[in-house]
CSV table of C-alpha atoms in Angstrom, one decimal:
chain,number,residue,atom,x,y,z
A,1,MET,CA,3.9,-24.0,47.8
A,2,LYS,CA,1.4,-24.5,50.7
A,3,LYS,CA,2.6,-28.1,51.0
A,4,ILE,CA,6.2,-27.0,51.3
A,5,LEU,CA,5.4,-24.4,53.9
A,6,ALA,CA,3.4,-27.0,55.9
A,7,SER,CA,6.3,-29.4,55.8
A,8,LEU,CA,8.8,-26.8,57.0
A,9,LEU,CA,6.4,-25.7,59.8
A,10,ALA,CA,6.1,-29.4,61.0
A,11,LEU,CA,9.9,-29.7,61.0
A,12,VAL,CA,10.3,-26.6,63.0
A,13,MET,CA,7.7,-27.9,65.5
A,14,LEU,CA,9.6,-31.2,65.9
A,15,LEU,CA,12.9,-29.4,66.5
A,16,CYS,CA,11.2,-27.3,69.2
A,17,VAL,CA,10.0,-30.5,70.9
A,18,PHE,CA,13.1,-32.7,70.7
A,19,PRO,CA,16.7,-31.6,71.2
A,20,LEU,CA,19.2,-31.5,68.4
A,21,GLY,CA,21.6,-33.8,70.4
A,22,ALA,CA,19.0,-36.5,70.7
A,23,VAL,CA,18.9,-39.1,67.9
A,24,SER,CA,15.8,-41.3,67.6
A,25,VAL,CA,16.3,-45.1,67.7
A,26,SER,CA,12.9,-46.9,67.6
A,27,ALA,CA,11.3,-44.2,69.8
A,28,ASP,CA,14.4,-44.1,72.1
A,29,TYR,CA,17.1,-41.5,72.1
A,30,VAL,CA,20.9,-41.8,72.5
A,31,SER,CA,23.1,-39.4,74.3
A,32,GLY,CA,26.7,-40.6,74.8
A,33,ASP,CA,26.7,-44.1,76.4
A,34,PHE,CA,23.0,-44.0,77.3
A,35,VAL,CA,19.8,-44.9,75.5
A,36,TYR,CA,16.8,-43.1,77.1
A,37,THR,CA,13.1,-42.2,76.7
A,38,ILE,CA,11.3,-39.1,77.7
A,39,SER,CA,8.1,-39.0,79.7
A,40,ASN,CA,6.6,-35.8,81.2
A,41,GLY,CA,9.8,-34.0,80.6
A,42,LYS,CA,11.9,-36.6,82.5
A,43,ALA,CA,14.4,-39.0,81.2
A,44,THR,CA,14.5,-42.8,81.8
A,45,ILE,CA,17.7,-44.6,80.9
A,46,THR,CA,16.7,-47.8,79.1
A,47,LYS,CA,20.1,-49.2,78.1
A,48,TYR,CA,23.8,-48.6,78.6
A,49,VAL,CA,25.8,-48.9,75.4
A,50,GLY,CA,29.3,-47.8,76.7
A,51,SER,CA,32.5,-49.8,77.2
A,52,GLY,CA,32.2,-50.3,80.9
A,53,GLY,CA,34.7,-49.6,83.6
A,54,SER,CA,33.8,-46.8,86.1
A,55,VAL,CA,30.5,-45.2,85.1
A,56,SER,CA,28.5,-42.3,86.5
A,57,VAL,CA,24.8,-41.9,85.7
A,58,PRO,CA,24.4,-38.2,84.9
A,59,ASN,CA,21.9,-35.9,86.4
A,60,LYS,CA,20.7,-34.8,82.9
A,61,LEU,CA,20.7,-36.1,79.4
A,62,ASP,CA,20.3,-33.4,76.7
A,63,GLY,CA,18.8,-31.1,79.2
A,64,TYR,CA,16.3,-33.7,80.6
A,65,SER,CA,16.6,-34.7,84.3
A,66,VAL,CA,17.3,-38.4,84.7
A,67,THR,CA,14.9,-39.8,87.2
A,68,THR,CA,14.7,-43.5,86.4
A,69,ILE,CA,17.0,-46.3,85.5
A,70,ALA,CA,14.7,-48.8,83.7
A,71,GLN,CA,14.4,-52.5,84.0
A,72,TRP,CA,17.4,-54.4,82.8
A,73,ALA,CA,19.1,-51.2,81.7
A,74,PHE,CA,22.6,-52.4,82.6
A,75,TRP,CA,21.8,-56.1,82.7
A,76,ASN,CA,24.7,-58.5,82.2
A,77,CYS,CA,27.2,-55.7,81.6
A,78,GLU,CA,30.3,-57.7,82.4
A,79,ALA,CA,32.6,-54.8,81.7
A,80,LEU,CA,31.0,-52.6,84.3
A,81,THR,CA,33.2,-52.4,87.4
A,82,SER,CA,31.9,-49.3,89.3
A,83,ILE,CA,28.6,-47.3,89.2
A,84,THR,CA,27.7,-43.9,90.7
A,85,ILE,CA,24.0,-43.1,90.6
A,86,SER,CA,23.3,-39.4,90.6
A,87,SER,CA,21.0,-37.6,93.0
A,88,SER,CA,18.5,-36.8,90.3
A,89,VAL,CA,17.6,-40.5,90.0
A,90,GLN,CA,14.6,-41.5,92.1
A,91,THR,CA,14.0,-45.1,90.9
A,92,ILE,CA,16.3,-48.0,90.2
A,93,SER,CA,14.0,-50.5,88.5
A,94,SER,CA,13.8,-54.3,88.7
A,95,GLY,CA,17.0,-56.0,87.5
A,96,ALA,CA,18.6,-52.7,86.4
A,97,PHE,CA,22.1,-53.9,87.3
A,98,ALA,CA,21.5,-57.6,87.6
A,99,ALA,CA,24.2,-60.0,86.5
A,100,CYS,CA,26.9,-57.4,86.3
A,101,GLY,CA,29.5,-60.0,87.4
A,102,ASN,CA,32.4,-57.6,87.7
A,103,LEU,CA,30.6,-54.8,89.4
A,104,SER,CA,32.5,-54.2,92.7
A,105,SER,CA,31.5,-50.7,93.7
A,106,VAL,CA,28.0,-49.1,93.9
A,107,THR,CA,27.4,-45.5,95.0
A,108,ILE,CA,23.7,-44.6,95.5
A,109,SER,CA,23.3,-40.9,96.0
A,110,ASN,CA,20.9,-39.3,98.4
A,111,GLY,CA,17.8,-38.7,96.3
A,112,VAL,CA,17.1,-42.3,95.2
A,113,THR,CA,13.8,-43.3,96.8
A,114,SER,CA,13.1,-46.8,95.4
A,115,ILE,CA,15.2,-49.8,94.6
A,116,LEU,CA,13.1,-52.4,93.0
A,117,GLU,CA,13.2,-56.2,92.9
A,118,SER,CA,16.5,-57.9,92.0
A,119,ALA,CA,18.0,-54.6,91.0
A,120,PHE,CA,21.5,-55.7,91.9
A,121,ALA,CA,21.0,-59.5,91.9
A,122,HIS,CA,23.8,-61.8,90.8
A,123,CYS,CA,26.5,-59.1,91.1
A,124,ASP,CA,29.2,-61.6,92.1
A,125,ASN,CA,31.9,-59.1,93.0
A,126,LEU,CA,29.9,-56.6,95.0
A,127,SER,CA,31.0,-56.7,98.7
A,128,THR,CA,29.5,-53.7,100.4
A,129,VAL,CA,26.4,-51.5,99.7
A,130,TYR,CA,25.4,-48.3,101.4
A,131,ILE,CA,21.7,-47.3,101.5
A,132,PRO,CA,21.2,-43.5,101.8
A,133,ALA,CA,18.6,-41.7,103.9
A,134,SER,CA,16.4,-41.0,101.0
A,135,VAL,CA,15.5,-44.6,100.2
A,136,SER,CA,12.0,-45.6,101.4
A,137,VAL,CA,11.3,-48.6,99.2
A,138,ILE,CA,13.6,-51.7,98.9
A,139,GLU,CA,11.8,-54.6,97.2
A,140,THR,CA,12.4,-58.3,97.5
A,141,ALA,CA,15.8,-59.9,96.6
A,142,VAL,CA,17.4,-56.6,95.6
A,143,PHE,CA,20.9,-58.1,96.4
A,144,ASN,CA,20.0,-61.7,96.0
A,145,ASP,CA,22.8,-64.1,95.0
A,146,CYS,CA,25.6,-61.6,95.3
A,147,ASP,CA,28.3,-64.1,96.4
A,148,LYS,CA,30.7,-61.7,98.0
A,149,LEU,CA,28.3,-59.3,99.6
A,150,SER,CA,28.9,-59.3,103.3
A,151,THR,CA,27.6,-55.9,104.4
A,152,ILE,CA,24.5,-53.8,103.7
A,153,GLN,CA,24.9,-50.5,105.5
A,154,VAL,CA,22.1,-48.0,106.0
A,155,ALA,CA,22.3,-44.3,106.8
A,156,ALA,CA,21.5,-43.7,110.5
A,157,ASP,CA,18.9,-41.1,109.5
A,158,ASN,CA,17.0,-43.3,107.1
A,159,GLN,CA,13.4,-43.4,108.3
A,160,THR,CA,12.5,-46.8,106.8
A,161,TYR,CA,15.4,-49.2,107.1
A,162,SER,CA,18.3,-50.0,109.4
A,163,SER,CA,21.3,-52.3,109.5
A,164,ARG,CA,22.5,-54.7,112.2
A,165,SER,CA,25.9,-56.4,111.7
A,166,GLY,CA,25.6,-55.8,108.0
A,167,VAL,CA,22.0,-57.3,107.7
A,168,LEU,CA,19.1,-55.2,106.4
A,169,PHE,CA,16.1,-54.7,108.7
A,170,SER,CA,13.1,-52.5,108.9
A,171,LYS,CA,13.8,-49.3,110.9
A,172,ASP,CA,12.2,-50.7,114.1
A,173,GLY,CA,14.0,-54.0,113.7
A,174,ASP,CA,10.8,-56.0,113.6
A,175,VAL,CA,11.4,-57.4,110.1
A,176,LEU,CA,14.6,-59.0,108.7
A,177,LEU,CA,14.6,-58.1,105.0
A,178,GLN,CA,17.9,-59.2,103.4
A,179,TYR,CA,20.8,-61.3,104.7
A,180,PRO,CA,23.9,-60.7,102.6
A,181,SER,CA,24.7,-63.7,100.4
A,182,GLY,CA,28.4,-63.5,101.1
A,183,LYS,CA,28.1,-64.0,104.9
A,184,ASN,CA,29.3,-67.3,106.1
A,185,GLY,CA,28.7,-69.6,109.1
A,186,GLU,CA,26.0,-69.7,111.7
A,187,TYR,CA,23.5,-66.9,112.3
A,188,SER,CA,21.2,-66.1,115.2
A,189,ILE,CA,18.3,-63.9,114.3
A,190,PRO,CA,18.1,-61.1,116.9
A,191,ASP,CA,15.5,-61.4,119.6
A,192,GLY,CA,12.5,-59.2,118.9
A,193,VAL,CA,12.3,-59.9,115.2
A,194,ILE,CA,8.8,-60.7,114.3
A,195,ALA,CA,9.0,-61.5,110.6
A,196,ILE,CA,11.4,-62.6,108.0
A,197,GLY,CA,10.9,-61.2,104.5
A,198,ASP,CA,10.4,-63.1,101.2
A,199,LYS,CA,13.8,-64.4,100.0
A,200,ALA,CA,15.6,-62.8,102.9
A,201,PHE,CA,18.2,-65.5,103.0
A,202,SER,CA,17.8,-66.9,99.5
A,203,SER,CA,21.1,-68.1,97.9
A,204,ALA,CA,23.1,-67.4,101.1
A,205,TYR,CA,25.4,-70.2,100.1
A,206,GLY,CA,27.7,-69.8,103.1
A,207,LEU,CA,25.0,-70.0,105.8
A,208,THR,CA,25.5,-73.2,107.8
A,209,SER,CA,23.0,-72.9,110.7
A,210,ILE,CA,20.1,-70.6,111.5
A,211,ILE,CA,18.6,-70.0,115.0
A,212,PHE,CA,15.3,-68.2,115.3
A,213,PRO,CA,14.2,-66.4,118.5
A,214,ASP,CA,10.7,-67.3,119.6
A,215,SER,CA,9.6,-63.8,118.7
A,216,VAL,CA,9.4,-64.8,115.1
A,217,THR,CA,5.8,-65.6,114.0
A,218,ASN,CA,6.0,-65.2,110.2
A,219,VAL,CA,8.5,-66.2,107.5
A,220,GLY,CA,8.1,-65.1,103.9
A,221,ASP,CA,8.1,-67.3,100.8
A,222,SER,CA,11.5,-68.7,99.7
A,223,ALA,CA,13.2,-67.3,102.8
A,224,PHE,CA,16.0,-69.9,102.8
A,225,GLU,CA,15.7,-71.0,99.2
A,226,GLN,CA,19.0,-72.6,97.9
A,227,CYS,CA,21.0,-72.1,101.1
A,228,THR,CA,23.1,-75.0,100.0
A,229,SER,CA,25.4,-75.1,103.0
A,230,LEU,CA,22.6,-74.9,105.6
A,231,THR,CA,22.7,-78.0,107.8
A,232,THR,CA,20.5,-77.2,110.8
A,233,ALA,CA,17.6,-74.8,111.5
A,234,ARG,CA,16.1,-74.1,114.9
A,235,LEU,CA,12.7,-72.5,114.3
A,236,SER,CA,10.6,-70.3,116.6
A,237,LYS,CA,8.1,-72.1,118.8
A,238,ASN,CA,5.6,-69.4,117.8
A,239,LEU,CA,5.8,-69.9,114.0
A,240,HIS,CA,2.4,-70.8,112.5
A,241,ILE,CA,3.2,-71.6,108.9
A,242,ILE,CA,6.1,-73.3,107.1
A,243,SER,CA,5.9,-71.0,104.1
A,244,ASN,CA,6.1,-71.8,100.4
A,245,TYR,CA,9.6,-72.7,99.2
A,246,MET,CA,11.0,-71.9,102.7
A,247,PHE,CA,13.8,-74.5,102.5
A,248,TYR,CA,13.6,-75.2,98.8
A,249,ASP,CA,16.7,-76.9,97.4
A,250,CYS,CA,18.6,-76.8,100.8
A,251,ALA,CA,20.4,-80.0,99.8
A,252,ASN,CA,22.5,-80.3,103.0
A,253,LEU,CA,19.8,-79.6,105.5
A,254,ILE,CA,20.2,-82.5,107.9
A,255,SER,CA,17.7,-81.6,110.5
A,256,VAL,CA,14.9,-79.2,111.2
A,257,ALA,CA,12.4,-79.4,114.0
A,258,ILE,CA,9.0,-78.3,113.0
A,259,PRO,CA,7.5,-76.5,116.0
A,260,LYS,CA,4.2,-77.6,117.6
A,261,SER,CA,2.7,-74.2,116.8
A,262,VAL,CA,2.7,-74.9,113.0
A,263,VAL,CA,-0.6,-75.6,111.3
A,264,SER,CA,0.4,-75.9,107.7
A,265,ILE,CA,3.4,-76.8,105.5
A,266,GLY,CA,3.5,-74.8,102.2
A,267,GLU,CA,4.2,-75.6,98.6
A,268,SER,CA,7.8,-76.9,97.9
A,269,ALA,CA,8.8,-76.1,101.5
A,270,PHE,CA,11.4,-78.8,101.7
A,271,TRP,CA,11.7,-79.6,98.0
A,272,GLY,CA,15.1,-81.2,97.2
A,273,CYS,CA,16.3,-81.4,100.8
A,274,ASP,CA,18.4,-84.5,99.9
A,275,SER,CA,20.0,-84.8,103.4
A,276,LEU,CA,16.8,-85.0,105.4
A,277,THR,CA,16.3,-88.6,106.5
A,278,ASN,CA,13.3,-88.2,108.8
A,279,ILE,CA,10.8,-85.6,109.7
A,280,ASN,CA,8.3,-85.2,112.6
A,281,ILE,CA,5.2,-83.3,111.6
A,282,PRO,CA,3.5,-81.9,114.8
A,283,ASP,CA,0.0,-82.6,115.7
A,284,ARG,CA,-1.6,-79.2,114.8
A,285,VAL,CA,-0.7,-79.4,111.1
A,286,THR,CA,-3.8,-79.9,108.9
A,287,SER,CA,-2.4,-79.5,105.4
A,288,ILE,CA,0.8,-80.3,103.5
A,289,GLY,CA,1.3,-78.4,100.2
A,290,THR,CA,2.2,-79.5,96.7
A,291,PHE,CA,5.8,-80.7,96.3
A,292,ALA,CA,6.3,-80.0,100.1
A,293,PHE,CA,8.9,-82.8,100.5
A,294,ALA,CA,9.3,-83.7,96.8
A,295,CYS,CA,12.7,-85.0,95.5
A,296,SER,CA,14.1,-85.5,99.1
A,297,ASP,CA,16.1,-88.5,98.1
A,298,LYS,CA,17.1,-89.7,101.6
A,299,LEU,CA,13.8,-89.1,103.4
A,300,SER,CA,13.1,-92.6,104.9
A,301,SER,CA,10.5,-92.0,107.6
A,302,ILE,CA,8.0,-89.5,108.8
A,303,ILE,CA,5.7,-89.0,111.8
A,304,LEU,CA,2.3,-87.9,110.6
A,305,PRO,CA,-0.3,-86.7,113.1
A,306,GLN,CA,-4.0,-87.5,112.9
A,307,SER,CA,-4.7,-83.7,112.6
A,308,VAL,CA,-3.6,-83.8,108.9
A,309,THR,CA,-6.7,-83.8,106.6
A,310,LYS,CA,-5.1,-82.8,103.2
A,311,ILE,CA,-1.9,-83.8,101.5
A,312,ASP,CA,-1.7,-82.1,98.1
A,313,ALA,CA,-0.6,-83.6,94.8
A,314,LYS,CA,3.1,-84.5,94.6
A,315,ALA,CA,3.7,-83.5,98.3
A,316,PHE,CA,6.0,-86.6,98.5
A,317,PHE,CA,6.8,-86.9,94.8
A,318,MET,CA,10.0,-88.8,94.1
A,319,CYS,CA,11.0,-89.7,97.6
A,320,PRO,CA,12.5,-93.1,96.8
A,321,SER,CA,13.8,-93.9,100.3
A,322,LEU,CA,10.5,-93.3,102.1
A,323,ALA,CA,9.8,-96.6,103.8
A,324,ASN,CA,7.8,-95.9,107.0
A,325,VAL,CA,5.1,-93.6,107.9
A,326,TYR,CA,4.2,-93.4,111.7
A,327,TYR,CA,0.6,-92.2,111.8
A,328,THR,CA,-0.8,-91.2,115.2
A,329,GLY,CA,-4.4,-91.9,114.0
A,330,SER,CA,-6.3,-95.1,113.2
A,331,GLU,CA,-6.5,-96.9,109.8
A,332,LYS,CA,-10.0,-95.5,109.3
A,333,GLN,CA,-8.7,-92.0,110.0
A,334,TRP,CA,-5.9,-92.5,107.5
A,335,GLU,CA,-8.3,-93.5,104.8
A,336,SER,CA,-10.3,-90.3,105.3
A,337,ILE,CA,-7.2,-88.1,104.5
A,338,TYR,CA,-7.3,-86.4,101.1
A,339,ILE,CA,-4.1,-87.5,99.3
A,340,GLY,CA,-3.5,-85.9,95.9
A,341,SER,CA,-2.1,-87.5,92.9
A,342,GLU,CA,1.5,-88.7,92.4
A,343,ASN,CA,2.2,-89.4,96.0
A,344,ASP,CA,3.2,-93.0,95.3
A,345,SER,CA,6.2,-92.7,97.7
A,346,LEU,CA,3.9,-92.0,100.5
A,347,ILE,CA,1.1,-94.5,99.6
A,348,ASN,CA,3.6,-97.3,99.0
A,349,ALA,CA,5.4,-96.9,102.4
A,350,THR,CA,4.5,-99.0,105.4
A,351,ILE,CA,1.9,-97.2,107.4
A,352,HIS,CA,2.2,-97.7,111.2
A,353,TYR,CA,-1.2,-96.8,112.7
A,354,ASN,CA,-1.9,-95.5,116.2
A,355,TYR,CA,1.7,-94.4,116.7
A,356,GLN,CA,2.5,-92.8,120.0
A,357,ALA,CA,5.4,-90.7,121.1
A,358,TYR,CA,7.2,-91.5,124.4
A,359,THR,CA,8.7,-89.1,126.8
A,360,LEU,CA,11.7,-89.1,129.1
A,361,ASN,CA,10.7,-88.4,132.7
A,362,PHE,CA,13.5,-88.5,135.2
A,363,ALA,CA,12.2,-88.9,138.7
A,364,CYS,CA,15.3,-87.4,140.2
A,365,ALA,CA,18.6,-85.8,139.2
A,366,ASN,CA,20.6,-88.9,139.9
A,367,ALA,CA,18.8,-90.9,137.2
A,368,TYR,CA,21.6,-90.9,134.7
A,369,LYS,CA,20.5,-93.8,132.5
A,370,ALA,CA,17.4,-94.2,130.3
A,371,THR,CA,16.3,-96.7,127.7
A,372,LEU,CA,13.8,-96.3,124.9
A,373,GLN,CA,13.1,-99.3,122.8
A,374,ASN,CA,11.1,-100.1,119.7
A,375,HIS,CA,11.0,-96.5,118.6
A,376,PRO,CA,12.3,-96.6,115.0
A,377,VAL,CA,12.4,-92.9,114.3
A,378,SER,CA,15.2,-90.6,115.3
A,379,THR,CA,13.7,-87.1,115.2
A,380,PRO,CA,15.1,-83.7,116.3
A,381,HIS,CA,12.9,-81.7,118.6
A,382,THR,CA,12.9,-78.0,119.5
A,383,TYR,CA,14.8,-76.8,122.6
A,384,GLY,CA,12.7,-77.6,125.7
A,385,SER,CA,10.9,-80.6,124.2
A,386,GLN,CA,10.6,-83.6,126.5
A,387,THR,CA,9.9,-86.0,123.7
A,388,ILE,CA,12.7,-88.0,122.0
A,389,TYR,CA,12.2,-90.7,119.4
A,390,ILE,CA,15.1,-93.1,119.2
A,391,ASP,CA,15.7,-96.8,118.8
A,392,THR,CA,18.7,-97.3,121.0
A,393,GLU,CA,19.9,-97.4,124.6
A,394,TYR,CA,21.8,-94.4,125.8
A,395,THR,CA,23.4,-93.2,129.0
A,396,LEU,CA,23.6,-89.8,130.6
A,397,TYR,CA,26.4,-88.7,132.9
A,398,ASP,CA,27.0,-85.8,135.3
A,399,ILE,CA,29.8,-84.3,133.2
A,400,ASP,CA,30.2,-81.1,135.1
A,401,LYS,CA,29.4,-82.6,138.6
A,402,ASP,CA,26.4,-80.5,139.3
A,403,ASN,CA,24.0,-83.4,140.1
A,404,THR,CA,22.2,-83.0,136.8
A,405,PRO,CA,22.7,-85.6,134.0
A,406,GLU,CA,24.1,-84.5,130.6
A,407,LEU,CA,23.7,-86.0,127.2
A,408,ILE,CA,26.3,-85.4,124.4
A,409,VAL,CA,25.1,-86.1,120.9
A,410,LYS,CA,27.5,-86.4,118.0
A,411,GLU,CA,26.5,-85.0,114.6
A,412,ASP,CA,29.8,-85.3,112.9
A,413,SER,CA,33.5,-85.4,113.7
A,414,THR,CA,33.5,-81.7,114.8
A,415,LYS,CA,30.0,-80.9,116.1
A,416,TYR,CA,28.6,-82.1,119.4
A,417,TYR,CA,25.4,-81.0,121.1
A,418,VAL,CA,25.3,-81.1,124.9
A,419,TYR,CA,22.1,-81.2,126.9
A,420,THR,CA,21.0,-81.6,130.5
A,421,PHE,CA,17.8,-83.0,131.8
A,422,ASP,CA,16.1,-81.7,135.0
A,423,GLY,CA,12.9,-83.5,135.6
A,424,ILE,CA,11.2,-83.5,132.2
A,425,THR,CA,12.7,-80.2,131.1
A,426,THR,CA,15.6,-80.0,128.6
A,427,HIS,CA,18.3,-77.4,129.2
A,428,LEU,CA,21.4,-76.4,127.2
A,429,CYS,CA,24.7,-76.9,129.0
A,430,ARG,CA,27.1,-74.1,129.5
A,431,GLN,CA,28.9,-73.1,126.4
A,432,THR,CA,32.4,-73.9,127.7
A,433,ARG,CA,34.4,-75.9,125.1
A,434,TRP,CA,31.3,-77.2,123.3
A,435,ASN,CA,29.8,-76.3,120.0
A,436,TYR,CA,26.0,-76.6,120.4
A,437,ALA,CA,22.8,-75.6,118.8
A,438,ASN,CA,19.3,-75.1,120.1
A,439,CYS,CA,17.9,-78.4,118.9
A,440,LEU,CA,18.2,-81.9,120.3
A,441,TYR,CA,19.6,-84.3,117.8
A,442,ALA,CA,19.7,-88.1,118.2
A,443,TYR,CA,21.6,-90.1,115.6
A,444,PRO,CA,21.5,-93.8,116.4
A,445,THR,CA,23.7,-94.6,113.4
A,446,ASN,CA,26.5,-92.4,114.7
A,447,GLY,CA,25.8,-93.3,118.4
A,448,LEU,CA,26.0,-91.0,121.4
A,449,VAL,CA,29.4,-90.0,122.9
A,450,VAL,CA,29.6,-89.5,126.6
A,451,TYR,CA,32.6,-88.6,128.7
A,452,GLY,CA,32.4,-89.0,132.5
A,453,GLY,CA,35.2,-86.7,133.6
A,454,GLY,CA,35.0,-83.2,134.9
A,455,GLN,CA,33.9,-80.4,132.4
A,456,GLY,CA,37.4,-79.0,132.4
A,457,ASN,CA,38.9,-82.3,131.1
A,458,LEU,CA,36.7,-82.4,128.1
A,459,GLN,CA,38.5,-81.3,124.9
A,460,THR,CA,36.9,-80.9,121.5
A,461,ASP,CA,39.7,-83.0,119.8
A,462,GLN,CA,39.0,-85.9,122.2
A,463,LEU,CA,35.5,-86.3,120.9
A,464,GLN,CA,36.2,-88.4,117.9
A,465,GLY,CA,34.6,-91.7,118.8
A,466,SER,CA,31.0,-92.6,118.0
A,467,PHE,CA,30.1,-95.0,120.8
A,468,LEU,CA,30.2,-95.1,124.5
A,469,THR,CA,33.1,-97.6,124.6
A,470,ASP,CA,35.4,-95.0,123.1
A,471,PHE,CA,35.5,-93.2,126.4
A,472,GLY,CA,36.6,-95.4,129.3
A,473,GLU,CA,36.6,-93.0,132.2
A,474,GLY,CA,33.2,-92.8,133.8
A,475,VAL,CA,31.5,-95.2,131.4
A,476,GLU,CA,29.9,-98.3,132.8
């Protein structure tokens, strides 16, 4: 009899602790479409088991306040099209709504304080997100790889974050945190930005060109990882480190000028940059990380400064086209460099010792022609550089008749970069009728196109030829 009374008493105690509407499933509980756990009297949704469509996360489940949506709770729910997150929820955990491919609408109520890493990553149909004032923590890559996301809006009274033209920043604007993956075309980072967060531009497949202001000093890891349409990058002259995975798998990156301020190149920084043909490593760099330029199929030549003391294993792994290394130091200095294993592409290339860069120095504004010979590397340099590597003869003309010579460089059939030279300083031409960027590009294989008429006569559709002879007027 005592055993029966004890059993009944235990059952009564259990019923007092757990609600009648909650059914135990491996220590979890089910209420309607939600599986949840209880901790300190609060509910955490661990799994959604409903049929999808438009879903609202309730404030309470069986009387327990819902405060957390757990990691992967809605992961890969293809049937989910809309989600409203109630004001009781404080934390949206890592990957909570990741890979919900048909999710097109997200409403985050004021009350949510934390959105953790990759919470909404790979939500291919999500186009706009609004961050309420209550949110104080947004971790890395929250909206990474959302192909249609073009706008991240932030409440004006949010004390931690802000939005500029749909891009997520810190409240003071010093840090760029997330560039929406669905934005297309060129992007100029606003002046005054100091840092770019980890994975800030990762998987921004439509990004074609990026221009840094010189205020940027720090770029996080994987910042431009898998930006597969990115062709050009103009970096800050005050950047100190090319971070790990910075341009990882940017297969169409044609040209990037590494600033003279850089002292190290991180792990896998340019891994898989198949369109890079040459690179100039500036003379303050001391180390090149593992896989830094690995699997860059077209990389054929590099300029390597004598400041480099360490090249980690596989830094130039599987670079089959690498034929020439132009080293600014002596053979003895080259032999003292630590070169890690599996850098056969580098070791087997022809090493040109004591390489020196040459500069253009125009004695007067009327000097419109210049010739550099025996310089086998064509390398882009940052805006304002007076150094150009090129193995060709080229001509400069006073296109806009202002007594200053101009140079037009063709990248492809639609993009032309126009520069002027005043003494030894490089200047950008006026923007009229020309598509230009902040780097100087020289492509001997495509040639330089020059037109000698007035600026008003220059039409974009006329710039189709690739050699000087294509333009008769003004060409000697």
